[in-house]
mmCIF file of C-alpha atoms and ligand atoms in Angstrom:
data_model
loop_
_atom_site.group_PDB
_atom_site.id
_atom_site.type_symbol
_atom_site.label_atom_id
_atom_site.label_comp_id
_atom_site.label_asym_id
_atom_site.label_seq_id
_atom_site.Cartn_x
_atom_site.Cartn_y
_atom_site.Cartn_z
ATOM 1 C CA UNK G 1 -43.623 204.565 6.988
ATOM 2 C CA UNK G 2 -42.939 205.597 3.314
ATOM 3 C CA UNK G 3 -42.758 202.735 0.947
ATOM 4 C CA UNK G 4 -40.199 202.924 -1.730
ATOM 5 C CA UNK G 5 -40.537 201.553 -5.447
ATOM 6 C CA UNK G 6 -38.099 201.786 -8.217
ATOM 7 C CA UNK G 7 -36.914 201.072 -11.672
ATOM 8 C CA UNK G 8 -33.545 199.491 -12.624
ATOM 9 C CA UNK G 9 -31.954 199.930 -15.993
ATOM 10 C CA UNK G 10 -28.721 201.076 -17.504
ATOM 11 C CA UNK G 11 -29.042 203.980 -18.693
ATOM 12 C CA UNK G 12 -31.989 205.032 -16.595
ATOM 13 C CA UNK G 13 -31.996 209.035 -16.361
ATOM 14 C CA UNK G 14 -34.603 209.382 -19.232
ATOM 15 C CA UNK G 15 -37.091 207.000 -17.602
ATOM 16 C CA UNK G 16 -40.644 208.436 -17.411
ATOM 17 C CA UNK G 17 -41.520 205.898 -14.854
ATOM 18 C CA UNK G 18 -40.942 207.919 -11.663
ATOM 19 C CA UNK G 19 -42.984 210.723 -13.188
ATOM 20 C CA UNK G 20 -45.719 208.267 -14.019
ATOM 21 C CA UNK G 21 -45.773 206.238 -10.619
ATOM 22 C CA UNK G 22 -45.176 209.222 -8.385
ATOM 23 C CA UNK G 23 -48.202 210.934 -9.943
ATOM 24 C CA UNK G 24 -50.419 207.853 -9.402
ATOM 25 C CA UNK G 25 -49.383 207.521 -5.603
ATOM 26 C CA UNK G 26 -49.972 211.383 -5.232
ATOM 27 C CA UNK G 27 -53.341 211.046 -6.814
ATOM 28 C CA UNK G 28 -54.373 208.156 -4.577
ATOM 29 C CA UNK G 29 -52.774 209.872 -1.504
ATOM 30 C CA UNK G 30 -50.490 206.895 -0.787
ATOM 31 C CA UNK G 31 -47.345 207.363 1.289
ATOM 32 C CA UNK G 32 -45.045 206.072 -1.548
ATOM 33 C CA UNK G 33 -42.033 206.976 -3.496
ATOM 34 C CA UNK G 34 -40.687 205.967 -7.004
ATOM 35 C CA UNK G 35 -37.042 206.391 -7.887
ATOM 36 C CA UNK G 36 -34.814 205.557 -10.928
ATOM 37 C CA UNK G 37 -31.591 203.340 -10.198
ATOM 38 C CA UNK G 38 -29.064 202.923 -12.674
ATOM 39 C CA UNK G 39 -27.792 199.246 -12.121
ATOM 40 C CA UNK G 40 -25.055 197.591 -13.847
ATOM 41 C CA UNK G 41 -25.528 194.179 -15.149
ATOM 42 C CA UNK G 42 -22.850 192.515 -12.710
ATOM 43 C CA UNK G 43 -24.800 193.983 -9.909
ATOM 44 C CA UNK G 44 -28.425 193.248 -10.728
ATOM 45 C CA UNK G 45 -28.817 190.118 -8.466
ATOM 46 C CA UNK G 46 -27.598 192.134 -5.489
ATOM 47 C CA UNK G 47 -29.731 195.217 -6.226
ATOM 48 C CA UNK G 48 -33.009 192.980 -6.486
ATOM 49 C CA UNK G 49 -32.099 191.270 -3.334
ATOM 50 C CA UNK G 50 -31.220 194.535 -1.670
ATOM 51 C CA UNK G 51 -34.538 196.075 -2.656
ATOM 52 C CA UNK G 52 -36.384 193.140 -1.218
ATOM 53 C CA UNK G 53 -34.121 193.362 1.967
ATOM 54 C CA UNK G 54 -34.945 196.866 2.385
ATOM 55 C CA UNK G 55 -38.688 196.436 1.833
ATOM 56 C CA UNK G 56 -39.269 197.969 -1.353
ATOM 57 C CA UNK G 57 -42.885 197.782 -2.472
ATOM 58 C CA UNK G 58 -42.071 196.640 -6.062
ATOM 59 C CA UNK G 59 -39.647 197.123 -8.986
ATOM 60 C CA UNK G 60 -39.645 197.806 -12.607
ATOM 61 C CA UNK G 61 -36.969 196.174 -14.696
ATOM 62 C CA UNK G 62 -35.894 197.773 -18.095
ATOM 63 C CA UNK G 63 -33.349 197.768 -20.790
ATOM 64 C CA UNK G 64 -30.874 195.942 -20.607
ATOM 65 C CA UNK G 65 -31.838 193.791 -17.630
ATOM 66 C CA UNK G 66 -35.342 192.347 -18.623
ATOM 67 C CA UNK G 67 -33.885 188.943 -19.626
ATOM 68 C CA UNK G 68 -31.135 188.750 -16.807
ATOM 69 C CA UNK G 69 -33.817 189.603 -14.102
ATOM 70 C CA UNK G 70 -35.681 186.407 -14.967
ATOM 71 C CA UNK G 71 -32.914 184.320 -13.408
ATOM 72 C CA UNK G 72 -33.253 186.246 -9.992
ATOM 73 C CA UNK G 73 -36.996 185.812 -9.778
ATOM 74 C CA UNK G 74 -39.640 183.372 -9.507
ATOM 75 C CA UNK G 75 -41.218 184.158 -12.820
ATOM 76 C CA UNK G 76 -45.115 183.683 -13.397
ATOM 77 C CA UNK G 77 -45.920 181.529 -16.422
ATOM 78 C CA UNK G 78 -46.166 184.405 -18.950
ATOM 79 C CA UNK G 79 -42.790 185.903 -17.873
ATOM 80 C CA UNK G 80 -41.102 182.488 -17.969
ATOM 81 C CA UNK G 81 -42.379 181.828 -21.540
ATOM 82 C CA UNK G 82 -41.419 185.318 -22.742
ATOM 83 C CA UNK G 83 -37.994 184.985 -21.078
ATOM 84 C CA UNK G 84 -38.044 188.379 -19.758
ATOM 85 C CA UNK G 85 -39.387 190.276 -16.538
ATOM 86 C CA UNK G 86 -40.284 194.063 -16.477
ATOM 87 C CA UNK G 87 -42.036 194.075 -13.067
ATOM 88 C CA UNK G 88 -41.127 192.488 -9.779
ATOM 89 C CA UNK G 89 -43.346 192.264 -6.661
ATOM 90 C CA UNK G 90 -42.289 191.203 -3.302
ATOM 91 C CA UNK G 91 -45.659 189.971 -1.939
ATOM 92 C CA UNK G 92 -44.755 186.366 -2.118
ATOM 93 C CA UNK G 93 -40.790 186.002 -2.492
ATOM 94 C CA UNK G 94 -39.371 187.722 -5.473
ATOM 95 C CA UNK G 95 -41.836 187.178 -8.224
ATOM 96 C CA UNK G 96 -41.347 188.142 -11.803
ATOM 97 C CA UNK G 97 -44.130 189.409 -14.129
ATOM 98 C CA UNK G 98 -44.154 190.676 -17.756
ATOM 99 C CA UNK G 99 -46.728 193.699 -18.277
ATOM 100 C CA UNK G 100 -45.425 194.576 -21.694
ATOM 101 C CA UNK G 101 -47.896 192.424 -23.656
ATOM 102 C CA UNK G 102 -50.920 193.519 -21.598
ATOM 103 C CA UNK G 103 -49.725 197.309 -21.883
ATOM 104 C CA UNK G 104 -49.979 196.733 -25.775
ATOM 105 C CA UNK G 105 -53.301 195.010 -25.510
ATOM 106 C CA UNK G 106 -54.639 197.719 -23.528
ATOM 107 C CA UNK G 107 -53.321 200.376 -25.785
ATOM 108 C CA UNK G 108 -55.498 198.793 -28.548
ATOM 109 C CA UNK G 109 -58.487 198.157 -26.395
ATOM 110 C CA UNK G 110 -58.711 201.913 -25.244
ATOM 111 C CA UNK G 111 -58.801 202.734 -28.993
ATOM 112 C CA UNK G 112 -61.629 200.414 -29.457
ATOM 113 C CA UNK G 113 -59.556 197.604 -31.152
ATOM 114 C CA UNK G 114 -59.910 193.925 -29.834
ATOM 115 C CA UNK G 115 -57.289 191.398 -30.433
ATOM 116 C CA UNK G 116 -59.156 188.126 -30.009
ATOM 117 C CA UNK G 117 -59.406 186.262 -33.482
ATOM 118 C CA UNK G 118 -57.834 189.387 -35.091
ATOM 119 C CA UNK G 119 -55.234 188.969 -37.637
ATOM 120 C CA UNK G 120 -52.155 190.721 -36.121
ATOM 121 C CA UNK G 121 -48.901 191.437 -38.320
ATOM 122 C CA UNK G 122 -46.213 192.115 -35.826
ATOM 123 C CA UNK G 123 -42.990 193.510 -37.147
ATOM 124 C CA UNK G 124 -39.971 193.104 -35.076
ATOM 125 C CA UNK G 125 -38.326 190.018 -33.144
ATOM 126 C CA UNK G 126 -36.474 191.881 -30.226
ATOM 127 C CA UNK G 127 -37.618 191.943 -26.507
ATOM 128 C CA UNK G 128 -40.774 193.951 -27.003
ATOM 129 C CA UNK G 129 -42.047 192.012 -29.972
ATOM 130 C CA UNK G 130 -41.533 188.748 -27.961
ATOM 131 C CA UNK G 131 -43.609 190.181 -24.876
ATOM 132 C CA UNK G 132 -46.343 191.230 -27.366
ATOM 133 C CA UNK G 133 -46.343 187.951 -29.358
ATOM 134 C CA UNK G 134 -46.644 185.637 -26.362
ATOM 135 C CA UNK G 135 -49.315 187.622 -24.759
ATOM 136 C CA UNK G 136 -51.263 188.306 -27.981
ATOM 137 C CA UNK G 137 -51.101 184.640 -28.921
ATOM 138 C CA UNK G 138 -52.314 183.610 -25.688
ATOM 139 C CA UNK G 139 -55.333 186.128 -25.823
ATOM 140 C CA UNK G 140 -56.421 184.474 -29.137
ATOM 141 C CA UNK G 141 -55.054 186.760 -31.689
ATOM 142 C CA UNK G 142 -53.821 185.206 -34.964
ATOM 143 C CA UNK G 143 -50.279 186.414 -35.070
ATOM 144 C CA UNK G 144 -47.649 186.636 -37.931
ATOM 145 C CA UNK G 145 -44.351 187.829 -37.192
ATOM 146 C CA UNK G 146 -41.980 189.266 -39.725
ATOM 147 C CA UNK G 147 -38.526 190.998 -39.029
ATOM 148 C CA UNK G 148 -35.550 192.521 -40.920
ATOM 149 C CA UNK G 149 -33.512 189.415 -39.871
ATOM 150 C CA UNK G 150 -35.901 186.673 -40.953
ATOM 151 C CA UNK G 151 -34.335 184.036 -38.937
ATOM 152 C CA UNK G 152 -35.152 185.886 -35.756
ATOM 153 C CA UNK G 153 -38.747 185.948 -36.654
ATOM 154 C CA UNK G 154 -38.801 182.421 -37.620
ATOM 155 C CA UNK G 155 -37.220 181.485 -34.164
ATOM 156 C CA UNK G 156 -39.638 183.554 -32.150
ATOM 157 C CA UNK G 157 -42.562 182.331 -34.204
ATOM 158 C CA UNK G 158 -41.485 178.856 -33.343
ATOM 159 C CA UNK G 159 -41.221 179.677 -29.630
ATOM 160 C CA UNK G 160 -44.819 181.222 -29.610
ATOM 161 C CA UNK G 161 -46.303 178.714 -31.934
ATOM 162 C CA UNK G 162 -47.663 181.276 -34.474
ATOM 163 C CA UNK G 163 -46.836 182.108 -38.167
ATOM 164 C CA UNK G 164 -43.905 184.071 -39.599
ATOM 165 C CA UNK G 165 -43.369 185.556 -43.025
ATOM 166 C CA UNK G 166 -40.878 187.542 -45.018
ATOM 167 C CA UNK G 167 -40.826 191.284 -45.045
ATOM 168 C CA UNK G 168 -40.755 191.381 -48.790
ATOM 169 C CA UNK G 169 -44.392 190.773 -49.306
ATOM 170 C CA UNK G 170 -45.429 193.331 -46.729
ATOM 171 C CA UNK G 171 -48.360 194.565 -49.003
ATOM 172 C CA UNK G 172 -49.661 191.283 -49.341
ATOM 173 C CA UNK G 173 -49.422 190.485 -45.485
ATOM 174 C CA UNK G 174 -51.121 194.052 -44.745
ATOM 175 C CA UNK G 175 -54.170 193.157 -46.947
ATOM 176 C CA UNK G 176 -54.805 190.230 -44.618
ATOM 177 C CA UNK G 177 -54.354 191.978 -41.442
ATOM 178 C CA UNK G 178 -56.550 193.802 -38.964
ATOM 179 C CA UNK G 179 -53.847 195.066 -36.950
ATOM 180 C CA UNK G 180 -50.254 196.169 -37.699
ATOM 181 C CA UNK G 181 -47.613 196.628 -34.951
ATOM 182 C CA UNK G 182 -44.293 198.150 -35.258
ATOM 183 C CA UNK G 183 -42.227 196.543 -32.589
ATOM 184 C CA UNK G 184 -38.984 197.782 -33.919
ATOM 185 C CA UNK G 185 -37.200 201.048 -33.116
ATOM 186 C CA UNK G 186 -37.653 202.369 -36.671
ATOM 187 C CA UNK G 187 -38.997 205.732 -36.624
ATOM 188 C CA UNK G 188 -37.530 206.608 -33.148
ATOM 189 C CA UNK G 189 -35.979 209.884 -32.512
ATOM 190 C CA UNK G 190 -33.659 210.951 -34.037
ATOM 191 C CA UNK G 191 -34.465 208.700 -37.194
ATOM 192 C CA UNK G 192 -37.871 210.332 -37.393
ATOM 193 C CA UNK G 193 -38.101 209.900 -41.321
ATOM 194 C CA UNK G 194 -38.109 206.152 -41.176
ATOM 195 C CA UNK G 195 -41.122 203.979 -41.495
ATOM 196 C CA UNK G 196 -41.831 200.315 -41.828
ATOM 197 C CA UNK G 197 -44.654 200.888 -44.034
ATOM 198 C CA UNK G 198 -46.275 203.566 -45.992
ATOM 199 C CA UNK G 199 -49.832 204.765 -46.849
ATOM 200 C CA UNK G 200 -50.122 203.050 -50.240
ATOM 201 C CA UNK G 201 -49.919 199.559 -48.619
ATOM 202 C CA UNK G 202 -52.463 200.276 -45.823
ATOM 203 C CA UNK G 203 -56.399 199.885 -45.812
ATOM 204 C CA UNK G 204 -59.022 201.868 -43.978
ATOM 205 C CA UNK G 205 -59.841 198.990 -41.640
ATOM 206 C CA UNK G 206 -56.398 198.543 -40.377
ATOM 207 C CA UNK G 207 -55.344 199.517 -36.867
ATOM 208 C CA UNK G 208 -51.704 200.641 -36.871
ATOM 209 C CA UNK G 209 -50.047 200.402 -33.422
ATOM 210 C CA UNK G 210 -46.439 201.998 -33.156
ATOM 211 C CA UNK G 211 -44.517 201.017 -29.907
ATOM 212 C CA UNK G 212 -42.290 203.969 -30.430
ATOM 213 C CA UNK G 213 -43.370 206.917 -28.520
ATOM 214 C CA UNK G 214 -40.677 209.572 -29.103
ATOM 215 C CA UNK G 215 -41.859 211.389 -31.427
ATOM 216 C CA UNK G 216 -45.622 210.936 -30.219
ATOM 217 C CA UNK G 217 -46.467 211.185 -34.110
ATOM 218 C CA UNK G 218 -44.078 208.833 -35.765
ATOM 219 C CA UNK G 219 -43.879 208.652 -39.512
ATOM 220 C CA UNK G 220 -45.657 205.355 -39.544
ATOM 221 C CA UNK G 221 -48.636 206.850 -37.494
ATOM 222 C CA UNK G 222 -48.779 209.845 -39.956
ATOM 223 C CA UNK G 223 -48.875 207.380 -42.876
ATOM 224 C CA UNK G 224 -51.852 205.281 -41.142
ATOM 225 C CA UNK G 225 -53.776 208.654 -40.814
ATOM 226 C CA UNK G 226 -53.251 209.466 -44.485
ATOM 227 C CA UNK G 227 -54.468 205.980 -45.498
ATOM 228 C CA UNK G 228 -57.675 206.636 -43.262
ATOM 229 C CA UNK G 229 -56.524 203.647 -40.951
ATOM 230 C CA UNK G 230 -56.576 204.007 -37.257
ATOM 231 C CA UNK G 231 -53.332 205.101 -35.716
ATOM 232 C CA UNK G 232 -52.424 204.229 -32.022
ATOM 233 C CA UNK G 233 -49.200 205.848 -30.548
ATOM 234 C CA UNK G 234 -46.828 204.041 -28.117
ATOM 235 C CA UNK G 235 -47.489 206.167 -25.062
ATOM 236 C CA UNK G 236 -50.549 204.188 -24.362
ATOM 237 C CA UNK G 237 -48.467 200.965 -24.049
ATOM 238 C CA UNK G 238 -46.066 202.695 -21.726
ATOM 239 C CA UNK G 239 -48.723 203.921 -19.550
ATOM 240 C CA UNK G 240 -50.514 200.528 -19.299
ATOM 241 C CA UNK G 241 -47.636 198.488 -18.631
ATOM 242 C CA UNK G 242 -46.961 200.792 -15.728
ATOM 243 C CA UNK G 243 -50.531 200.703 -14.670
ATOM 244 C CA UNK G 244 -50.488 196.878 -14.619
ATOM 245 C CA UNK G 245 -47.356 196.980 -12.492
ATOM 246 C CA UNK G 246 -49.047 199.495 -10.147
ATOM 247 C CA UNK G 247 -52.098 197.104 -9.918
ATOM 248 C CA UNK G 248 -49.971 194.098 -9.014
ATOM 249 C CA UNK G 249 -47.901 195.879 -6.377
ATOM 250 C CA UNK G 250 -50.718 197.760 -4.701
ATOM 251 C CA UNK G 251 -53.780 195.704 -5.437
ATOM 252 C CA UNK G 252 -55.171 199.404 -6.280
ATOM 253 C CA UNK G 253 -56.977 200.401 -9.581
ATOM 254 C CA UNK G 254 -54.390 202.669 -11.188
ATOM 255 C CA UNK G 255 -55.269 206.218 -12.124
ATOM 256 C CA UNK G 256 -54.468 205.800 -15.836
ATOM 257 C CA UNK G 257 -55.384 209.270 -16.941
ATOM 258 C CA UNK G 258 -53.091 210.787 -14.219
ATOM 259 C CA UNK G 259 -50.294 208.597 -15.362
ATOM 260 C CA UNK G 260 -50.682 209.424 -18.895
ATOM 261 C CA UNK G 261 -50.538 213.141 -18.131
ATOM 262 C CA UNK G 262 -47.199 212.639 -16.277
ATOM 263 C CA UNK G 263 -45.830 210.772 -19.178
ATOM 264 C CA UNK G 264 -46.858 213.233 -21.894
ATOM 265 C CA UNK G 265 -45.582 216.145 -19.515
ATOM 266 C CA UNK G 266 -42.385 214.331 -19.176
ATOM 267 C CA UNK G 267 -41.915 213.998 -23.189
ATOM 268 C CA UNK G 268 -42.555 217.660 -23.560
HETATM 269 P P1 ATR N 301 -36.335 195.688 -28.094
HETATM 270 O O1 ATR N 301 -35.894 194.951 -26.894
HETATM 271 O O2 ATR N 301 -36.822 197.055 -27.721
HETATM 272 O O3 ATR N 301 -37.458 195.011 -28.851
HETATM 273 P P2 ATR N 301 -34.167 194.837 -29.740
HETATM 274 O O4 ATR N 301 -34.133 193.581 -28.894
HETATM 275 O O5 ATR N 301 -32.819 195.397 -30.129
HETATM 276 O O6 ATR N 301 -35.093 195.740 -28.810
HETATM 277 O O7 ATR N 301 -34.965 194.627 -31.062
HETATM 278 C C1 ATR N 301 -35.138 195.585 -31.815
HETATM 279 C C2 ATR N 301 -35.911 195.181 -33.119
HETATM 280 O O8 ATR N 301 -35.986 196.314 -34.055
HETATM 281 C C3 ATR N 301 -35.438 193.928 -33.975
HETATM 282 O O9 ATR N 301 -36.497 193.209 -34.467
HETATM 283 C C4 ATR N 301 -34.710 194.690 -34.986
HETATM 284 O O10 ATR N 301 -34.429 193.803 -36.120
HETATM 285 P P3 ATR N 301 -33.143 192.768 -36.193
HETATM 286 O O11 ATR N 301 -33.720 191.613 -35.674
HETATM 287 O O12 ATR N 301 -33.133 192.628 -37.856
HETATM 288 O O13 ATR N 301 -32.067 193.446 -35.718
HETATM 289 C C5 ATR N 301 -35.495 195.708 -35.375
HETATM 290 N N1 ATR N 301 -35.028 196.907 -36.016
HETATM 291 C C6 ATR N 301 -34.181 197.822 -35.411
HETATM 292 N N2 ATR N 301 -33.655 198.812 -36.369
HETATM 293 C C7 ATR N 301 -34.306 198.454 -37.476
HETATM 294 C C8 ATR N 301 -34.404 199.016 -38.735
HETATM 295 N N3 ATR N 301 -33.834 200.185 -39.117
HETATM 296 N N4 ATR N 301 -35.191 198.498 -39.672
HETATM 297 C C9 ATR N 301 -35.840 197.421 -39.452
HETATM 298 N N5 ATR N 301 -35.938 196.688 -38.234
HETATM 299 C C10 ATR N 301 -35.137 197.227 -37.290
#
């Protein structure tokens, strides 16, 4: 019988996950279907339990439910530390995972950038930054967190056990960094002229990773290109967090390029 997978969020209509996962299922000839479900916060518990009861193969959880979903799952160590779940598997009860940080690591890896022992300047202290910070610190990166609201950077750095710094000395911070990550929504459509850093404070040995994927070429990435730095766009993180979820649910090797193609077509 066909197995059903899905993503729960609110709003959800613009999610690229159905296109990405359905393309993967088709590619591997699996009798599975992935759908997007708009779920209100007050119904999240029932929705997750309902999916389990109906024999769903797995779930993704997206904005604004990632934190809340933790309460209704048995989270693995990383998801518990992050305090948020983006993937649920039903193989052993209701297990919560968080694949966002691994997605970011893989995005860098496929661009030839390793994170172990690298100096990573992470801008942002929201959900995405949190997932990246915990995962990267665990993988041996030397993470410094900075944020528009410094108290949030300080609180996150304390949770992770890494450094934090003020945004006012971005130039100095970048000089000491191998990798810059924008984990804020700056530069996202429709504010496409916004950037957290400009070319004059970047150096050619820097990798600049922007989690924003709409537009594909953000102003930050353009500035990185002009500076001779290595620009890495957010689509890769979206694809790899999904690929890792696929691996968790199915135990199969995800067809990453097929998934990427589906996402890029969806963004057109
Ligand atoms: P997400 O879950 O996607 O990370 P979030 O939790 O709302 O979203 O976090 C958004 C992050 O982007 C925060 O770090 C936010 O900074 P504040 O903590 O100061 O709010 C950051 N952010 C959003 N818009 C920004 C802007 N225009 N300039 C700088 N930082 C911005």
